[in-house]
CSV table of C-alpha atoms and ligand atoms in Angstrom, one decimal:
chain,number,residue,atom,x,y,z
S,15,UNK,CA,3.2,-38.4,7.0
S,16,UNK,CA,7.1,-37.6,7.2
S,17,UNK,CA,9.3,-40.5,7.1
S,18,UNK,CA,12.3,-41.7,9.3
S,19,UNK,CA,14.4,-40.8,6.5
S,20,UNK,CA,17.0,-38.7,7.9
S,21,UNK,CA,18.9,-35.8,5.9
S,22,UNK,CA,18.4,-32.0,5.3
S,23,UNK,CA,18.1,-32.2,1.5
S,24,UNK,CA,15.4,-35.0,1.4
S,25,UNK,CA,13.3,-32.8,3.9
S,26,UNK,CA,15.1,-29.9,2.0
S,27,UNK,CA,13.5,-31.1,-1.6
S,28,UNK,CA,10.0,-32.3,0.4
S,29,UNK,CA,9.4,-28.3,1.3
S,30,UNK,CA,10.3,-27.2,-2.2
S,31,UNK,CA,8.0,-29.3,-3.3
S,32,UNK,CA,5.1,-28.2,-1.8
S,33,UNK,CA,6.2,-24.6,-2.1
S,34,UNK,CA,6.6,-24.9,-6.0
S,35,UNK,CA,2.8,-26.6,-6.0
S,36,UNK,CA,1.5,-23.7,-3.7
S,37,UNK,CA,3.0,-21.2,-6.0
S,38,UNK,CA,1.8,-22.9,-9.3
S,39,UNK,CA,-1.7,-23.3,-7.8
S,40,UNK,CA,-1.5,-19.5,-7.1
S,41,UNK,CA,-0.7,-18.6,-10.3
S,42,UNK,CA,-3.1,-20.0,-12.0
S,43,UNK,CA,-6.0,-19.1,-9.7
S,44,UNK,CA,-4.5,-15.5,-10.6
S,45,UNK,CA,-4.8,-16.4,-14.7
S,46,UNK,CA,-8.7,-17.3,-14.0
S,47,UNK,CA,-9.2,-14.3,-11.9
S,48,UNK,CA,-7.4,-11.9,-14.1
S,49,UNK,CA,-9.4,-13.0,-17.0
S,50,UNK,CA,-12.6,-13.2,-14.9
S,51,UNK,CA,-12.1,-9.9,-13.5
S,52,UNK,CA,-12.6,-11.9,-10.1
S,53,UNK,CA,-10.7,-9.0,-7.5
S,54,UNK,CA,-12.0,-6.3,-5.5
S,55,UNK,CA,-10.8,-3.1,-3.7
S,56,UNK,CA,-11.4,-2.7,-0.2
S,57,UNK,CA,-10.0,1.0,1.1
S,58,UNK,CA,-8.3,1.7,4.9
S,59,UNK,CA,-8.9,5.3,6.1
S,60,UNK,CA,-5.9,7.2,7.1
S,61,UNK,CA,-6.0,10.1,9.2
S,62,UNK,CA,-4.7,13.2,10.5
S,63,UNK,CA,-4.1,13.8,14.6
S,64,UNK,CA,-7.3,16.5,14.6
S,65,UNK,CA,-9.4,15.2,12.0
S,66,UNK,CA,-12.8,13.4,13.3
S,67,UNK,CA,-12.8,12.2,9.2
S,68,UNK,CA,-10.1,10.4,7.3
S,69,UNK,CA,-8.0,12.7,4.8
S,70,UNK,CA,-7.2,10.1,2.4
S,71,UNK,CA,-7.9,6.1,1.9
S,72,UNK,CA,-5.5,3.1,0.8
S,73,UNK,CA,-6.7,0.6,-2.0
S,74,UNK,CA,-6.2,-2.7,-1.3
S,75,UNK,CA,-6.9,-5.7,-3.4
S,76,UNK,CA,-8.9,-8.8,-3.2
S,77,UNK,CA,-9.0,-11.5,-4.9
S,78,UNK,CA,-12.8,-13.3,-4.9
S,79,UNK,CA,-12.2,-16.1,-7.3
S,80,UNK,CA,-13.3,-19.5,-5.5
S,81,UNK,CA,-9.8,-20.8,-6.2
S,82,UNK,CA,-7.5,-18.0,-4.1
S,83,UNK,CA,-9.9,-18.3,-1.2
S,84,UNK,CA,-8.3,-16.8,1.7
S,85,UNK,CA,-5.4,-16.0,-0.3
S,86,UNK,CA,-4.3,-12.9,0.6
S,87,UNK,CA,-2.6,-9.8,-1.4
S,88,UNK,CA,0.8,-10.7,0.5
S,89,UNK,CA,1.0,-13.8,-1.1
S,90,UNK,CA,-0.4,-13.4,-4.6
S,91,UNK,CA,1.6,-10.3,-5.3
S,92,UNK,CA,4.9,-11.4,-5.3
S,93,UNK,CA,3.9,-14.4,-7.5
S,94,UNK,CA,2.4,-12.1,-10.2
S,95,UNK,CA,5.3,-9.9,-10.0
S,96,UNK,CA,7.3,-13.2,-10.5
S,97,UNK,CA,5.3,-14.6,-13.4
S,98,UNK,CA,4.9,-10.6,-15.2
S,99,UNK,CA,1.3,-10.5,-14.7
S,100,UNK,CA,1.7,-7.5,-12.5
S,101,UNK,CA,1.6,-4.9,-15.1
S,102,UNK,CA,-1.7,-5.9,-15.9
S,103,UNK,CA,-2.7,-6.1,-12.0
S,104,UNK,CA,-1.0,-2.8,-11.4
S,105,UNK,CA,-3.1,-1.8,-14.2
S,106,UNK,CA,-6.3,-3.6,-12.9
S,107,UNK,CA,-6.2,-1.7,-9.4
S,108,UNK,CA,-5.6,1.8,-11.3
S,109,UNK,CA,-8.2,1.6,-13.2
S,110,UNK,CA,-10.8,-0.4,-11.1
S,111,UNK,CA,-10.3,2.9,-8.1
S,112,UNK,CA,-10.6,5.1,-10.8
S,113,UNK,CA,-13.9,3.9,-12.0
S,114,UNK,CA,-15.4,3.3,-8.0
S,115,UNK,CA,-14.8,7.0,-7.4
S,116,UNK,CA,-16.3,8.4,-10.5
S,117,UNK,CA,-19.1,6.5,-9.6
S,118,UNK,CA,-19.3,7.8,-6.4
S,119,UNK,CA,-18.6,11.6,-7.3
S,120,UNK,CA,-22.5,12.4,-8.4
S,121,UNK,CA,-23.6,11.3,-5.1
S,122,UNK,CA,-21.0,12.6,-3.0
S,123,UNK,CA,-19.1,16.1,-4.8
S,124,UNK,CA,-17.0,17.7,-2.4
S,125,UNK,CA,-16.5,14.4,-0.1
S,126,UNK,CA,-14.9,12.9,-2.8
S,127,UNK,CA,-12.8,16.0,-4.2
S,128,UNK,CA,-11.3,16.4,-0.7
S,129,UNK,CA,-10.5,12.9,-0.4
S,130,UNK,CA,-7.1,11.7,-1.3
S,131,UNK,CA,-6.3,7.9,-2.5
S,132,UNK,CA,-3.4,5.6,-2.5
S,133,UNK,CA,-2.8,3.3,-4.9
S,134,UNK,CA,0.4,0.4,-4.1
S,135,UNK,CA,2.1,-0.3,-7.5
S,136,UNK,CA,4.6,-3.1,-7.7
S,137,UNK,CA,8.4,-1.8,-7.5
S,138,UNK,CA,9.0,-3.6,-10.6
S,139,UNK,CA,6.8,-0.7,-12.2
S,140,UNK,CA,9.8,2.1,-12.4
S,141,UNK,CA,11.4,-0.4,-14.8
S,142,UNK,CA,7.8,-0.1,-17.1
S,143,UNK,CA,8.3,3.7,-19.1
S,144,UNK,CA,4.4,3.2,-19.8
S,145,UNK,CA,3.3,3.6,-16.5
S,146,UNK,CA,3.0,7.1,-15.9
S,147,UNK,CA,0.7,7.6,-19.6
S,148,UNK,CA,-1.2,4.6,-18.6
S,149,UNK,CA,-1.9,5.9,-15.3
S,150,UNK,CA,-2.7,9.5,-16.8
S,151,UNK,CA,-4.7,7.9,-19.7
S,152,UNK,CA,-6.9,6.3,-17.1
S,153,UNK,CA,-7.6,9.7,-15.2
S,154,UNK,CA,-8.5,11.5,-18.3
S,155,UNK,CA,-11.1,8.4,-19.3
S,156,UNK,CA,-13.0,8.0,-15.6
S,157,UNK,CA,-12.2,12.6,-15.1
S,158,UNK,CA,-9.8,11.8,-12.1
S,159,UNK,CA,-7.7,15.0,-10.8
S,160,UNK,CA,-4.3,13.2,-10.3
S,161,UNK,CA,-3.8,16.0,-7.5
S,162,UNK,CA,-5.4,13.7,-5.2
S,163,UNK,CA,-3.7,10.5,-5.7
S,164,UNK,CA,-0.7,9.2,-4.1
S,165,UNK,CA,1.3,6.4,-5.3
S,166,UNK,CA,2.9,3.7,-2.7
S,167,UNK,CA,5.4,2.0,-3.4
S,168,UNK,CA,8.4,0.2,-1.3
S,169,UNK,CA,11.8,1.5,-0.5
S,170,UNK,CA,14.0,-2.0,-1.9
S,171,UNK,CA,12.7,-1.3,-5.3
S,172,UNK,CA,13.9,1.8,-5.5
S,173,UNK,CA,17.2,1.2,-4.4
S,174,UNK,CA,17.4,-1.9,-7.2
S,175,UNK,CA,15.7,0.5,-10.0
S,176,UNK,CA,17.5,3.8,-9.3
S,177,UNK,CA,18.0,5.8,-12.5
S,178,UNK,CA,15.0,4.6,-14.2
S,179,UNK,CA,13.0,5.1,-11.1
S,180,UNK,CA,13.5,8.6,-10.7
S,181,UNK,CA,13.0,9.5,-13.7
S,182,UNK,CA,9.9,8.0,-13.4
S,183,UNK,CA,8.9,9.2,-10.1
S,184,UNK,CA,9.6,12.9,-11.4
S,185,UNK,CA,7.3,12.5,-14.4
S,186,UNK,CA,4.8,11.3,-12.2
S,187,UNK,CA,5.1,14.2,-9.6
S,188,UNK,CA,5.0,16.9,-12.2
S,189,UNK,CA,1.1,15.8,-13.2
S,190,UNK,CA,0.7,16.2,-9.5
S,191,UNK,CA,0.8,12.9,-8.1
S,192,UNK,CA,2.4,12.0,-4.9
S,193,UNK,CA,5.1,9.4,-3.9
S,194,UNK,CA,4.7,7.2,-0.4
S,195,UNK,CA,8.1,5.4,0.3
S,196,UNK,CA,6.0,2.3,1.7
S,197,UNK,CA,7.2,0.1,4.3
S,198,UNK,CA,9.4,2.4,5.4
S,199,UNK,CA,12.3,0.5,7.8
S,200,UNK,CA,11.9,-2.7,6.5
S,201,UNK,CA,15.1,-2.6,3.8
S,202,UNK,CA,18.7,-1.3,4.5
S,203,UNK,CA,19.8,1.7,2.4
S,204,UNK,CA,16.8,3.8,3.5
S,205,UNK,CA,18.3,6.6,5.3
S,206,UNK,CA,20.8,7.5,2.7
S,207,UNK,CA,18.2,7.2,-0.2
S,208,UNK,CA,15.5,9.6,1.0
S,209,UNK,CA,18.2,12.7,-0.3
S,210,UNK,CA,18.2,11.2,-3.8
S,211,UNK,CA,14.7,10.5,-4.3
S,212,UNK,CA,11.3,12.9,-4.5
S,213,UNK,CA,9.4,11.4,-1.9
S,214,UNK,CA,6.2,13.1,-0.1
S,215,UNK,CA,5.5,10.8,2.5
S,216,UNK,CA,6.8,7.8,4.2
S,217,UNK,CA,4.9,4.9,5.8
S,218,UNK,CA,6.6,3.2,8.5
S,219,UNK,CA,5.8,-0.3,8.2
S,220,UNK,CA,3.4,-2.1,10.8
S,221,UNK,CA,5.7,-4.5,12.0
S,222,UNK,CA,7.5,-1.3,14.2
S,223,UNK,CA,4.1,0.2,15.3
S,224,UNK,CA,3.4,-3.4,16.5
S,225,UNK,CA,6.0,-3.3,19.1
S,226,UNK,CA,5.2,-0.2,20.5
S,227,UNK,CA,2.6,-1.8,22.2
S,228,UNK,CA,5.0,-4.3,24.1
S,229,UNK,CA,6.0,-3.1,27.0
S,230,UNK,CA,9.8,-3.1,27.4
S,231,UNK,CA,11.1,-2.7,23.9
S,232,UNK,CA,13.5,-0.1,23.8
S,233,UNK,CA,14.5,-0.9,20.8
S,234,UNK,CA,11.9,-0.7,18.6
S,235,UNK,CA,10.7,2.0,20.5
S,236,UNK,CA,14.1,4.0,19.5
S,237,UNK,CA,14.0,2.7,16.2
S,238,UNK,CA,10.1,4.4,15.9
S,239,UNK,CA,12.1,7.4,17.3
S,240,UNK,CA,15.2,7.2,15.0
S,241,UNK,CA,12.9,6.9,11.2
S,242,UNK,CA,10.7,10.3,12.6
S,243,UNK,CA,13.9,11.9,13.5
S,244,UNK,CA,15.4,11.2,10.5
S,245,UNK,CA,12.1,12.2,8.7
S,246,UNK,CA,11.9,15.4,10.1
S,247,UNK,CA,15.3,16.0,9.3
S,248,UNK,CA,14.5,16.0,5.3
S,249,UNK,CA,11.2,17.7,5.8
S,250,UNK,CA,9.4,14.4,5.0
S,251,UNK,CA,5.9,13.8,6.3
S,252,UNK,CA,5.1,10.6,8.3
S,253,UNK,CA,2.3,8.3,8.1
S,254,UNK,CA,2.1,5.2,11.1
S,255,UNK,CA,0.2,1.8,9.5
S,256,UNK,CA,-0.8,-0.8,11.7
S,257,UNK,CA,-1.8,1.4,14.4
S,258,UNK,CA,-3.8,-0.6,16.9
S,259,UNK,CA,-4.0,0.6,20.2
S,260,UNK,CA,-4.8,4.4,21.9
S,261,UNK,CA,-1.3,3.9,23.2
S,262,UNK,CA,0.7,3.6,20.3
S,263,UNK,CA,-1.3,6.4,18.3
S,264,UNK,CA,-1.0,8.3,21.9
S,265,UNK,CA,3.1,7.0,21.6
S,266,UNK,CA,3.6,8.2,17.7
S,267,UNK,CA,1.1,11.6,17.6
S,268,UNK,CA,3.3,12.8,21.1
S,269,UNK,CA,6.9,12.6,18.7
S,270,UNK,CA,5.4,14.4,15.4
S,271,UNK,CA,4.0,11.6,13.2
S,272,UNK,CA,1.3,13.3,11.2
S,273,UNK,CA,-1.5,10.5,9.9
S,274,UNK,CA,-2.7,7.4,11.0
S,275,UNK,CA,-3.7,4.2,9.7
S,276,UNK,CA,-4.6,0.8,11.2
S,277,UNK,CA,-7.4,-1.3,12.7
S,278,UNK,CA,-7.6,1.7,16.0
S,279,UNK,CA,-9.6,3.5,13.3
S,280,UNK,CA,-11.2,1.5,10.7
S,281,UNK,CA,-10.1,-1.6,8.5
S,282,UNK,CA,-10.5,-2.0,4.7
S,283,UNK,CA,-13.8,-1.6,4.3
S,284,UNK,CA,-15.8,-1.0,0.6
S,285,UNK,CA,-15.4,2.6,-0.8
S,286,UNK,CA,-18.9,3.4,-0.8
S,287,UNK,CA,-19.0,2.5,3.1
S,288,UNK,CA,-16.1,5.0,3.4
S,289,UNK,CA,-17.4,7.8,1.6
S,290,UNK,CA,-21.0,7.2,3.2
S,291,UNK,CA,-19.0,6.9,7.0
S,292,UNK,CA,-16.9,10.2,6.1
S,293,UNK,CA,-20.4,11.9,5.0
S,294,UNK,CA,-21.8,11.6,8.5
S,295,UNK,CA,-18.8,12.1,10.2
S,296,UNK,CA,-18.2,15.5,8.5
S,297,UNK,CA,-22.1,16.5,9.3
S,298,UNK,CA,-22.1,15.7,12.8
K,303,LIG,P1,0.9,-2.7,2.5
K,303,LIG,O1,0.9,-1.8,1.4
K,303,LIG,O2,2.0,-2.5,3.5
K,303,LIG,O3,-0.5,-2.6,3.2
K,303,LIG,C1,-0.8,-2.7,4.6
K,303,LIG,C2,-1.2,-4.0,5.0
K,303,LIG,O4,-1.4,-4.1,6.4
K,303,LIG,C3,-2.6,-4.4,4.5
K,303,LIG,O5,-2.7,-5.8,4.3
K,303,LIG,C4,-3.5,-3.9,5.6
K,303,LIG,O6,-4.8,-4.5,5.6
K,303,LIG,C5,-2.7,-4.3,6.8
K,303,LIG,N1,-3.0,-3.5,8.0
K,303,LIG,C6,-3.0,-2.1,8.0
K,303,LIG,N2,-3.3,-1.7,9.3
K,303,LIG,C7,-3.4,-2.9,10.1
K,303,LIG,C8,-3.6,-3.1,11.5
K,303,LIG,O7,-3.8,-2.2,12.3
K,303,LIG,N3,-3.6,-4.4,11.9
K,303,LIG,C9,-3.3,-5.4,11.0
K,303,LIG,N4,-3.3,-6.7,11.5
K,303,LIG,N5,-3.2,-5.2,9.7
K,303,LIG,C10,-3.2,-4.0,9.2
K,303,LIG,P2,-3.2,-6.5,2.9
K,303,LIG,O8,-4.4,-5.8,2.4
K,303,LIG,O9,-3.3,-7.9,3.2
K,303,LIG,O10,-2.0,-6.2,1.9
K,303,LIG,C11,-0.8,-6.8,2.0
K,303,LIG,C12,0.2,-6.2,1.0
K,303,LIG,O11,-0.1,-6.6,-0.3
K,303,LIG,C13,0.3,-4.7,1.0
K,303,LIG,O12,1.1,-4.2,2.1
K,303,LIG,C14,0.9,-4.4,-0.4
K,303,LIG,O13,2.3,-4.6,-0.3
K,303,LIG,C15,0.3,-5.5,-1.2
K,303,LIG,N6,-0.9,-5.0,-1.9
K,303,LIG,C16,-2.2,-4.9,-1.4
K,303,LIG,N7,-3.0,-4.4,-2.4
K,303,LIG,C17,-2.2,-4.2,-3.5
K,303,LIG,C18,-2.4,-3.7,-4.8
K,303,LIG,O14,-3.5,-3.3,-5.2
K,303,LIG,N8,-1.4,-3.7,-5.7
K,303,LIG,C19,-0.1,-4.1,-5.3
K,303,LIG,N9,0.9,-4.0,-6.2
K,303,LIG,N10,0.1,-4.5,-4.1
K,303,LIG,C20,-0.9,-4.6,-3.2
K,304,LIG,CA1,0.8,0.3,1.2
K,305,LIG,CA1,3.1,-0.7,4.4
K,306,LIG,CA1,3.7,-4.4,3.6
């Protein structure tokens, strides 16, 4: 119970507190699930204005260890990028898709070959030179064909990384990988960075997509407006996450965004779901 204690810092101390438990507790659920191999990927369809089949799928990571129930990726990340053990998440996630499609690739050839998927690495990752041999390491070893994956990463850490990051990012574009500015509208120095870095695609972030389904928001609705004008402007390819109503795919498809994501279509389900889902689809 609180306390008639008046004063911001007691209450000030109480909250940090509990925050500092809730972050200990969540790193070392992560420990035991890292060295329990306790996550899974589930994989969102995204796709194309004419398509009746997704073009390409995002992995997204769960964590099933007992002790991060309902802990989501958007709050275990950041504490694994804060405690270093997201290099060996990062790593986790690259390797574990890797494996789930080879799998897959007897059963389904082409409906895997024509499939592209996107992998979200940590921002602190263009500070980590290994990367890009880790990642093409882990193709050779599970016979991936890096022309199909796209990397996804968030516009802040490339501002804070810049010359290592682009060197980085070109490495990884000239084995043919792809780079998704992720949650695109979220940070400030976006507009002016999209000249300086190779980017193929941008995601604008849900939160935008969200409002397009208020009635009366002008603003958002001009901000949707300004990011695609701006996108066309350097030739860059749009995708829409988050998209959760006919109107607001109806809203973006009408001013040139090009793929779709979001709970209209399909939420994260288990790749083998996807693939078997897309099979039919493309037969039908
Ligand atoms: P993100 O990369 O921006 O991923 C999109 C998030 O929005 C996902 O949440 C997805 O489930 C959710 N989403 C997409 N469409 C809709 C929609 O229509 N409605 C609603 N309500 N939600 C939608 P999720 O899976 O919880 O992931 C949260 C964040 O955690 C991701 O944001 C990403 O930043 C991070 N993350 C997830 N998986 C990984 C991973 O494997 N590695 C790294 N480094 N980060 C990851
Ligand atoms: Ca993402
Ligand atoms: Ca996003
Ligand atoms: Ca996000």
């Amino acid at each position: 119970g609180k306390r008639a204690l008046p004063g911001h810092t007691y209450c000030f101390s109480e909250e940090m507190a509990i925050e500092m438990k809730r972050e200990a507790h969540i790193q070392q659920g992560l420990r035991k699930a890292m060295d329990e191999g306790a996550f899974e990927l589930k994989f969102m369809p995204i796709h194309q204005r004419d398509k009746p089949w997704c073009t390409s799928a995002e992995a997204l990571i769960r964590c099933t260890h007992p002790d991060l129930e309902g802990v989501g990726p958007d709050l275990f990340i950041p504490v694994a990028e804060k405690y270093g053990m997201i290099y060996e998440l990062d790593l986790w996630v690259i390797e574990f898709c890797f494996r789930e499609i080879g799998a897959l690739k007897q059963e389904f050839r082409e409906d895997i070959r024509d499939l592209r998927v996107a992998i979200n690495i940590s921002s602190l990752e263009l500070n980590n030179p290994k990367l890009p041999a880790q990642i093409i390491m882990l193709a050779n070893r599970h016979d991936i064909d890096l022309n199909t994956l796209d990397l996804e990463l968030t516009e802040t850490g490339l501002v804070s990384h810049k010359p290592s990051g682009l060197k980085m990012l070109t490495e990884l574009r000239q084995h043919g990988i792809r780079i998704i500015l992720d949650d695109f509208g979220t940070g400030y120095t976006a507009f002016n960075q999209l000249q300086h870095y190779p980017i193929d695609r941008l995601k604008i972030d849900r939160s935008f997509v969200n409002e397009l389904s208020i009635s009366g928001q002008a603003h958002t609705r001009s901000l949707v407006d300004v990011i695609l004008r701006v996108a066309e402007i350097y030739g860059i390819p749009v995708t829409a996450e988050g998209v959760e109503t006919q109107e607001q795919l109806n809203y973006l498809a009408q001013r040139g965004c090009h793929s779709f994501q979001g709970y209209y279509f399909n939420p994260p389900v288990a790749l083998t779901k996807l693939i078997a889902t897309r099979y039919q689809q493309k037969r039908s």
